[in-house]
Amino acid sequence: MKNNFKIADKLRFSGLRPTKQRIQIAEFLFDRKKTFHFTVEELDKLINLKKDEKISLATFYNTVHAFKKAGHLKEILTSNNRSYFDTHTGAH
């Protein structure tokens, strides 16, 4: 439960309202030791596999783009116009 407060504070500090869905997605993305690369569709499948209460694909898209705008994610556009997101926002 302590981690929920940490995630909620991170979201609030960046101007995002910590909704239940945003907290679930943020915990999955940011509560890990290694950087994580993903598409929105992959993230949807990974998170919704484990949940009884499903999060809509539109919510995943909106949340990922809100996290990107807030500086929590980096978007990588491939040559075939596919967007991948990275939890490591610094240079690497």
mmCIF file of N, CA and C in Angstrom:
data_model
loop_
_atom_site.group_PDB
_atom_site.id
_atom_site.type_symbol
_atom_site.label_atom_id
_atom_site.label_comp_id
_atom_site.label_asym_id
_atom_site.label_seq_id
_atom_site.Cartn_x
_atom_site.Cartn_y
_atom_site.Cartn_z
ATOM 1 N N MET A 1 0.819 -1.199 0.000
ATOM 2 C CA MET A 1 0.000 0.000 0.000
ATOM 3 C C MET A 1 0.859 1.258 0.000
ATOM 4 N N LYS A 2 2.016 1.207 0.640
ATOM 5 C CA LYS A 2 2.911 2.363 0.688
ATOM 6 C C LYS A 2 3.323 2.789 -0.719
ATOM 7 N N ASN A 3 3.551 1.815 -1.592
ATOM 8 C CA ASN A 3 3.950 2.106 -2.966
ATOM 9 C C ASN A 3 2.846 2.849 -3.724
ATOM 10 N N ASN A 4 1.566 2.555 -3.421
ATOM 11 C CA ASN A 4 0.454 3.276 -4.050
ATOM 12 C C ASN A 4 0.537 4.769 -3.773
ATOM 13 N N PHE A 5 0.910 5.118 -2.539
ATOM 14 C CA PHE A 5 1.037 6.527 -2.179
ATOM 15 C C PHE A 5 2.206 7.166 -2.912
ATOM 16 N N LYS A 6 3.292 6.439 -3.050
ATOM 17 C CA LYS A 6 4.464 6.943 -3.766
ATOM 18 C C LYS A 6 4.120 7.207 -5.238
ATOM 19 N N ILE A 7 3.434 6.263 -5.862
ATOM 20 C CA ILE A 7 3.011 6.410 -7.257
ATOM 21 C C ILE A 7 2.024 7.564 -7.388
ATOM 22 N N ALA A 8 1.052 7.645 -6.479
ATOM 23 C CA ALA A 8 0.058 8.720 -6.521
ATOM 24 C C ALA A 8 0.735 10.081 -6.386
ATOM 25 N N ASP A 9 1.714 10.183 -5.508
ATOM 26 C CA ASP A 9 2.452 11.442 -5.348
ATOM 27 C C ASP A 9 3.227 11.791 -6.615
ATOM 28 N N LYS A 10 3.832 10.788 -7.242
ATOM 29 C CA LYS A 10 4.557 11.017 -8.495
ATOM 30 C C LYS A 10 3.616 11.568 -9.569
ATOM 31 N N LEU A 11 2.421 10.997 -9.659
ATOM 32 C CA LEU A 11 1.450 11.459 -10.641
ATOM 33 C C LEU A 11 0.977 12.876 -10.323
ATOM 34 N N ARG A 12 0.632 13.114 -9.055
ATOM 35 C CA ARG A 12 0.175 14.453 -8.660
ATOM 36 C C ARG A 12 1.248 15.503 -8.933
ATOM 37 N N PHE A 13 2.486 15.193 -8.596
ATOM 38 C CA PHE A 13 3.596 16.134 -8.764
ATOM 39 C C PHE A 13 3.772 16.523 -10.234
ATOM 40 N N SER A 14 3.442 15.605 -11.135
ATOM 41 C CA SER A 14 3.581 15.909 -12.560
ATOM 42 C C SER A 14 2.280 16.432 -13.175
ATOM 43 N N GLY A 15 1.287 16.745 -12.326
ATOM 44 C CA GLY A 15 0.051 17.344 -12.803
ATOM 45 C C GLY A 15 -1.008 16.362 -13.271
ATOM 46 N N LEU A 16 -0.826 15.084 -12.953
ATOM 47 C CA LEU A 16 -1.789 14.052 -13.354
ATOM 48 C C LEU A 16 -2.619 13.607 -12.155
ATOM 49 N N ARG A 17 -3.895 13.445 -12.383
ATOM 50 C CA ARG A 17 -4.778 12.944 -11.333
ATOM 51 C C ARG A 17 -4.538 11.447 -11.164
ATOM 52 N N PRO A 18 -4.290 10.995 -9.938
ATOM 53 C CA PRO A 18 -3.999 9.569 -9.721
ATOM 54 C C PRO A 18 -5.260 8.710 -9.667
ATOM 55 N N THR A 19 -5.813 8.399 -10.834
ATOM 56 C CA THR A 19 -6.984 7.528 -10.902
ATOM 57 C C THR A 19 -6.557 6.082 -10.629
ATOM 58 N N LYS A 20 -7.518 5.246 -10.360
ATOM 59 C CA LYS A 20 -7.253 3.827 -10.096
ATOM 60 C C LYS A 20 -6.502 3.180 -11.267
ATOM 61 N N GLN A 21 -6.953 3.471 -12.493
ATOM 62 C CA GLN A 21 -6.325 2.881 -13.674
ATOM 63 C C GLN A 21 -4.903 3.420 -13.871
ATOM 64 N N ARG A 22 -4.704 4.722 -13.700
ATOM 65 C CA ARG A 22 -3.360 5.295 -13.847
ATOM 66 C C ARG A 22 -2.397 4.707 -12.828
ATOM 67 N N ILE A 23 -2.867 4.519 -11.612
ATOM 68 C CA ILE A 23 -2.001 3.935 -10.581
ATOM 69 C C ILE A 23 -1.633 2.502 -10.950
ATOM 70 N N GLN A 24 -2.586 1.716 -11.429
ATOM 71 C CA GLN A 24 -2.300 0.333 -11.835
ATOM 72 C C GLN A 24 -1.271 0.300 -12.963
ATOM 73 N N ILE A 25 -1.449 1.156 -13.950
ATOM 74 C CA ILE A 25 -0.528 1.188 -15.090
ATOM 75 C C ILE A 25 0.844 1.695 -14.641
ATOM 76 N N ALA A 26 0.871 2.740 -13.822
ATOM 77 C CA ALA A 26 2.136 3.297 -13.341
ATOM 78 C C ALA A 26 2.900 2.285 -12.497
ATOM 79 N N GLU A 27 2.214 1.557 -11.635
ATOM 80 C CA GLU A 27 2.891 0.530 -10.832
ATOM 81 C C GLU A 27 3.540 -0.508 -11.734
ATOM 82 N N PHE A 28 2.831 -0.948 -12.747
ATOM 83 C CA PHE A 28 3.364 -1.948 -13.666
ATOM 84 C C PHE A 28 4.589 -1.411 -14.407
ATOM 85 N N LEU A 29 4.540 -0.147 -14.827
ATOM 86 C CA LEU A 29 5.637 0.430 -15.609
ATOM 87 C C LEU A 29 6.838 0.842 -14.772
ATOM 88 N N PHE A 30 6.603 1.463 -13.637
ATOM 89 C CA PHE A 30 7.686 2.127 -12.918
ATOM 90 C C PHE A 30 8.182 1.380 -11.692
ATOM 91 N N ASP A 31 7.501 0.343 -11.263
ATOM 92 C CA ASP A 31 7.937 -0.422 -10.089
ATOM 93 C C ASP A 31 8.748 -1.633 -10.538
ATOM 94 N N ARG A 32 9.863 -1.353 -11.216
ATOM 95 C CA ARG A 32 10.746 -2.413 -11.717
ATOM 96 C C ARG A 32 12.169 -1.897 -11.721
ATOM 97 N N LYS A 33 13.114 -2.812 -11.737
ATOM 98 C CA LYS A 33 14.535 -2.433 -11.697
ATOM 99 C C LYS A 33 15.086 -2.117 -13.076
ATOM 100 N N LYS A 34 14.592 -2.800 -14.098
ATOM 101 C CA LYS A 34 15.121 -2.606 -15.456
ATOM 102 C C LYS A 34 14.168 -1.760 -16.280
ATOM 103 N N THR A 35 14.731 -1.099 -17.282
ATOM 104 C CA THR A 35 13.917 -0.319 -18.206
ATOM 105 C C THR A 35 12.983 -1.259 -18.967
ATOM 106 N N PHE A 36 11.876 -0.718 -19.439
ATOM 107 C CA PHE A 36 10.847 -1.531 -20.068
ATOM 108 C C PHE A 36 10.437 -0.866 -21.373
ATOM 109 N N HIS A 37 10.496 -1.607 -22.470
ATOM 110 C CA HIS A 37 10.083 -1.130 -23.794
ATOM 111 C C HIS A 37 8.787 -1.839 -24.164
ATOM 112 N N PHE A 38 7.829 -1.093 -24.715
ATOM 113 C CA PHE A 38 6.528 -1.692 -24.993
ATOM 114 C C PHE A 38 5.747 -0.869 -26.013
ATOM 115 N N THR A 39 4.763 -1.521 -26.606
ATOM 116 C CA THR A 39 3.737 -0.814 -27.379
ATOM 117 C C THR A 39 2.517 -0.740 -26.468
ATOM 118 N N VAL A 40 1.592 0.120 -26.802
ATOM 119 C CA VAL A 40 0.382 0.247 -25.990
ATOM 120 C C VAL A 40 -0.406 -1.062 -26.016
ATOM 121 N N GLU A 41 -0.445 -1.697 -27.172
ATOM 122 C CA GLU A 41 -1.188 -2.958 -27.286
ATOM 123 C C GLU A 41 -0.560 -4.051 -26.415
ATOM 124 N N GLU A 42 0.783 -4.116 -26.369
ATOM 125 C CA GLU A 42 1.462 -5.103 -25.513
ATOM 126 C C GLU A 42 1.163 -4.827 -24.043
ATOM 127 N N LEU A 43 1.203 -3.558 -23.667
ATOM 128 C CA LEU A 43 0.920 -3.184 -22.285
ATOM 129 C C LEU A 43 -0.496 -3.587 -21.893
ATOM 130 N N ASP A 44 -1.441 -3.348 -22.775
ATOM 131 C CA ASP A 44 -2.835 -3.741 -22.560
ATOM 132 C C ASP A 44 -2.920 -5.235 -22.265
ATOM 133 N N LYS A 45 -2.294 -6.039 -23.092
ATOM 134 C CA LYS A 45 -2.353 -7.495 -22.911
ATOM 135 C C LYS A 45 -1.689 -7.925 -21.609
ATOM 136 N N LEU A 46 -0.521 -7.374 -21.299
ATOM 137 C CA LEU A 46 0.204 -7.769 -20.098
ATOM 138 C C LEU A 46 -0.554 -7.433 -18.818
ATOM 139 N N ILE A 47 -1.135 -6.260 -18.768
ATOM 140 C CA ILE A 47 -1.839 -5.851 -17.546
ATOM 141 C C ILE A 47 -3.203 -6.518 -17.446
ATOM 142 N N ASN A 48 -3.936 -6.571 -18.533
ATOM 143 C CA ASN A 48 -5.290 -7.132 -18.470
ATOM 144 C C ASN A 48 -5.310 -8.645 -18.293
ATOM 145 N N LEU A 49 -4.206 -9.326 -18.557
ATOM 146 C CA LEU A 49 -4.149 -10.768 -18.304
ATOM 147 C C LEU A 49 -4.312 -11.071 -16.821
ATOM 148 N N LYS A 50 -3.825 -10.178 -15.977
ATOM 149 C CA LYS A 50 -3.782 -10.423 -14.538
ATOM 150 C C LYS A 50 -4.947 -9.816 -13.776
ATOM 151 N N LYS A 51 -5.813 -9.093 -14.446
ATOM 152 C CA LYS A 51 -6.867 -8.350 -13.755
ATOM 153 C C LYS A 51 -8.246 -8.934 -14.023
ATOM 154 N N ASP A 52 -9.068 -8.922 -12.985
ATOM 155 C CA ASP A 52 -10.470 -9.297 -13.153
ATOM 156 C C ASP A 52 -11.239 -8.133 -13.777
ATOM 157 N N GLU A 53 -10.907 -6.920 -13.333
ATOM 158 C CA GLU A 53 -11.540 -5.708 -13.851
ATOM 159 C C GLU A 53 -10.646 -5.147 -14.953
ATOM 160 N N LYS A 54 -11.079 -5.265 -16.192
ATOM 161 C CA LYS A 54 -10.263 -4.882 -17.349
ATOM 162 C C LYS A 54 -10.211 -3.366 -17.532
ATOM 163 N N ILE A 55 -9.073 -2.909 -18.052
ATOM 164 C CA ILE A 55 -8.884 -1.503 -18.415
ATOM 165 C C ILE A 55 -9.037 -1.427 -19.928
ATOM 166 N N SER A 56 -9.765 -0.433 -20.413
ATOM 167 C CA SER A 56 -10.013 -0.327 -21.854
ATOM 168 C C SER A 56 -8.742 0.087 -22.593
ATOM 169 N N LEU A 57 -8.653 -0.296 -23.857
ATOM 170 C CA LEU A 57 -7.514 0.062 -24.690
ATOM 171 C C LEU A 57 -7.405 1.582 -24.817
ATOM 172 N N ALA A 58 -8.527 2.279 -24.900
ATOM 173 C CA ALA A 58 -8.511 3.751 -24.979
ATOM 174 C C ALA A 58 -7.872 4.355 -23.733
ATOM 175 N N THR A 59 -8.140 3.777 -22.572
ATOM 176 C CA THR A 59 -7.534 4.266 -21.333
ATOM 177 C C THR A 59 -6.028 4.044 -21.362
ATOM 178 N N PHE A 60 -5.585 2.911 -21.894
ATOM 179 C CA PHE A 60 -4.137 2.680 -22.029
ATOM 180 C C PHE A 60 -3.501 3.740 -22.928
ATOM 181 N N TYR A 61 -4.108 3.992 -24.068
ATOM 182 C CA TYR A 61 -3.567 5.011 -24.978
ATOM 183 C C TYR A 61 -3.512 6.380 -24.303
ATOM 184 N N ASN A 62 -4.610 6.782 -23.686
ATOM 185 C CA ASN A 62 -4.653 8.092 -23.033
ATOM 186 C C ASN A 62 -3.641 8.190 -21.897
ATOM 187 N N THR A 63 -3.516 7.142 -21.108
ATOM 188 C CA THR A 63 -2.599 7.158 -19.972
ATOM 189 C C THR A 63 -1.152 7.180 -20.435
ATOM 190 N N VAL A 64 -0.802 6.349 -21.394
ATOM 191 C CA VAL A 64 0.572 6.312 -21.898
ATOM 192 C C VAL A 64 0.958 7.668 -22.476
ATOM 193 N N HIS A 65 0.071 8.285 -23.229
ATOM 194 C CA HIS A 65 0.381 9.594 -23.809
ATOM 195 C C HIS A 65 0.434 10.684 -22.736
ATOM 196 N N ALA A 66 -0.372 10.578 -21.697
ATOM 197 C CA ALA A 66 -0.290 11.521 -20.575
ATOM 198 C C ALA A 66 1.031 11.354 -19.832
ATOM 199 N N PHE A 67 1.474 10.101 -19.641
ATOM 200 C CA PHE A 67 2.764 9.853 -18.988
ATOM 201 C C PHE A 67 3.907 10.392 -19.842
ATOM 202 N N LYS A 68 3.790 10.233 -21.158
ATOM 203 C CA LYS A 68 4.821 10.753 -22.063
ATOM 204 C C LYS A 68 4.870 12.268 -21.977
ATOM 205 N N LYS A 69 3.728 12.913 -22.020
ATOM 206 C CA LYS A 69 3.667 14.376 -21.950
ATOM 207 C C LYS A 69 4.222 14.891 -20.617
ATOM 208 N N ALA A 70 4.016 14.134 -19.548
ATOM 209 C CA ALA A 70 4.505 14.522 -18.222
ATOM 210 C C ALA A 70 5.993 14.217 -18.046
ATOM 211 N N GLY A 71 6.607 13.534 -19.020
ATOM 212 C CA GLY A 71 8.031 13.244 -18.947
ATOM 213 C C GLY A 71 8.392 11.921 -18.303
ATOM 214 N N HIS A 72 7.414 11.058 -18.077
ATOM 215 C CA HIS A 72 7.667 9.763 -17.439
ATOM 216 C C HIS A 72 8.031 8.673 -18.439
ATOM 217 N N LEU A 73 7.718 8.885 -19.717
ATOM 218 C CA LEU A 73 8.005 7.907 -20.767
ATOM 219 C C LEU A 73 8.620 8.614 -21.968
ATOM 220 N N LYS A 74 9.389 7.853 -22.726
ATOM 221 C CA LYS A 74 9.944 8.338 -23.985
ATOM 222 C C LYS A 74 9.310 7.529 -25.109
ATOM 223 N N GLU A 75 8.911 8.222 -26.189
ATOM 224 C CA GLU A 75 8.340 7.532 -27.343
ATOM 225 C C GLU A 75 9.416 7.331 -28.394
ATOM 226 N N ILE A 76 9.461 6.133 -28.948
ATOM 227 C CA ILE A 76 10.405 5.788 -30.005
ATOM 228 C C ILE A 76 9.579 5.390 -31.217
ATOM 229 N N LEU A 77 9.723 6.141 -32.289
ATOM 230 C CA LEU A 77 8.982 5.866 -33.511
ATOM 231 C C LEU A 77 9.893 5.093 -34.465
ATOM 232 N N THR A 78 9.448 3.920 -34.889
ATOM 233 C CA THR A 78 10.255 3.098 -35.781
ATOM 234 C C THR A 78 10.042 3.515 -37.231
ATOM 235 N N SER A 79 10.847 2.975 -38.115
ATOM 236 C CA SER A 79 10.760 3.335 -39.535
ATOM 237 C C SER A 79 9.429 2.925 -40.171
ATOM 238 N N ASN A 80 8.746 1.964 -39.579
ATOM 239 C CA ASN A 80 7.439 1.557 -40.115
ATOM 240 C C ASN A 80 6.284 2.238 -39.365
ATOM 241 N N ASN A 81 6.588 3.395 -38.752
ATOM 242 C CA ASN A 81 5.603 4.221 -38.038
ATOM 243 C C ASN A 81 4.929 3.502 -36.866
ATOM 244 N N ARG A 82 5.639 2.632 -36.208
ATOM 245 C CA ARG A 82 5.136 1.959 -35.007
ATOM 246 C C ARG A 82 5.750 2.641 -33.788
ATOM 247 N N SER A 83 4.927 2.961 -32.817
ATOM 248 C CA SER A 83 5.396 3.641 -31.612
ATOM 249 C C SER A 83 5.695 2.639 -30.509
ATOM 250 N N TYR A 84 6.902 2.730 -29.994
ATOM 251 C CA TYR A 84 7.302 2.003 -28.797
ATOM 252 C C TYR A 84 7.542 3.036 -27.714
ATOM 253 N N PHE A 85 7.355 2.643 -26.479
ATOM 254 C CA PHE A 85 7.569 3.539 -25.357
ATOM 255 C C PHE A 85 8.621 2.923 -24.458
ATOM 256 N N ASP A 86 9.366 3.788 -23.777
ATOM 257 C CA ASP A 86 10.487 3.376 -22.941
ATOM 258 C C ASP A 86 10.348 4.049 -21.590
ATOM 259 N N THR A 87 10.519 3.276 -20.522
ATOM 260 C CA THR A 87 10.446 3.847 -19.180
ATOM 261 C C THR A 87 11.728 4.582 -18.797
ATOM 262 N N HIS A 88 12.783 4.372 -19.564
ATOM 263 C CA HIS A 88 14.046 5.091 -19.329
ATOM 264 C C HIS A 88 14.042 6.322 -20.235
ATOM 265 N N THR A 89 13.852 7.486 -19.650
ATOM 266 C CA THR A 89 13.691 8.700 -20.440
ATOM 267 C C THR A 89 14.992 9.419 -20.747
ATOM 268 N N GLY A 90 16.089 9.002 -20.121
ATOM 269 C CA GLY A 90 17.382 9.631 -20.383
ATOM 270 C C GLY A 90 18.028 9.073 -21.645
ATOM 271 N N ALA A 91 19.167 9.651 -21.960
ATOM 272 C CA ALA A 91 19.914 9.182 -23.141
ATOM 273 C C ALA A 91 20.516 7.807 -22.861
ATOM 274 N N HIS A 92 20.448 6.940 -23.867
ATOM 275 C CA HIS A 92 21.088 5.619 -23.758
ATOM 276 C C HIS A 92 21.253 4.989 -25.127
#
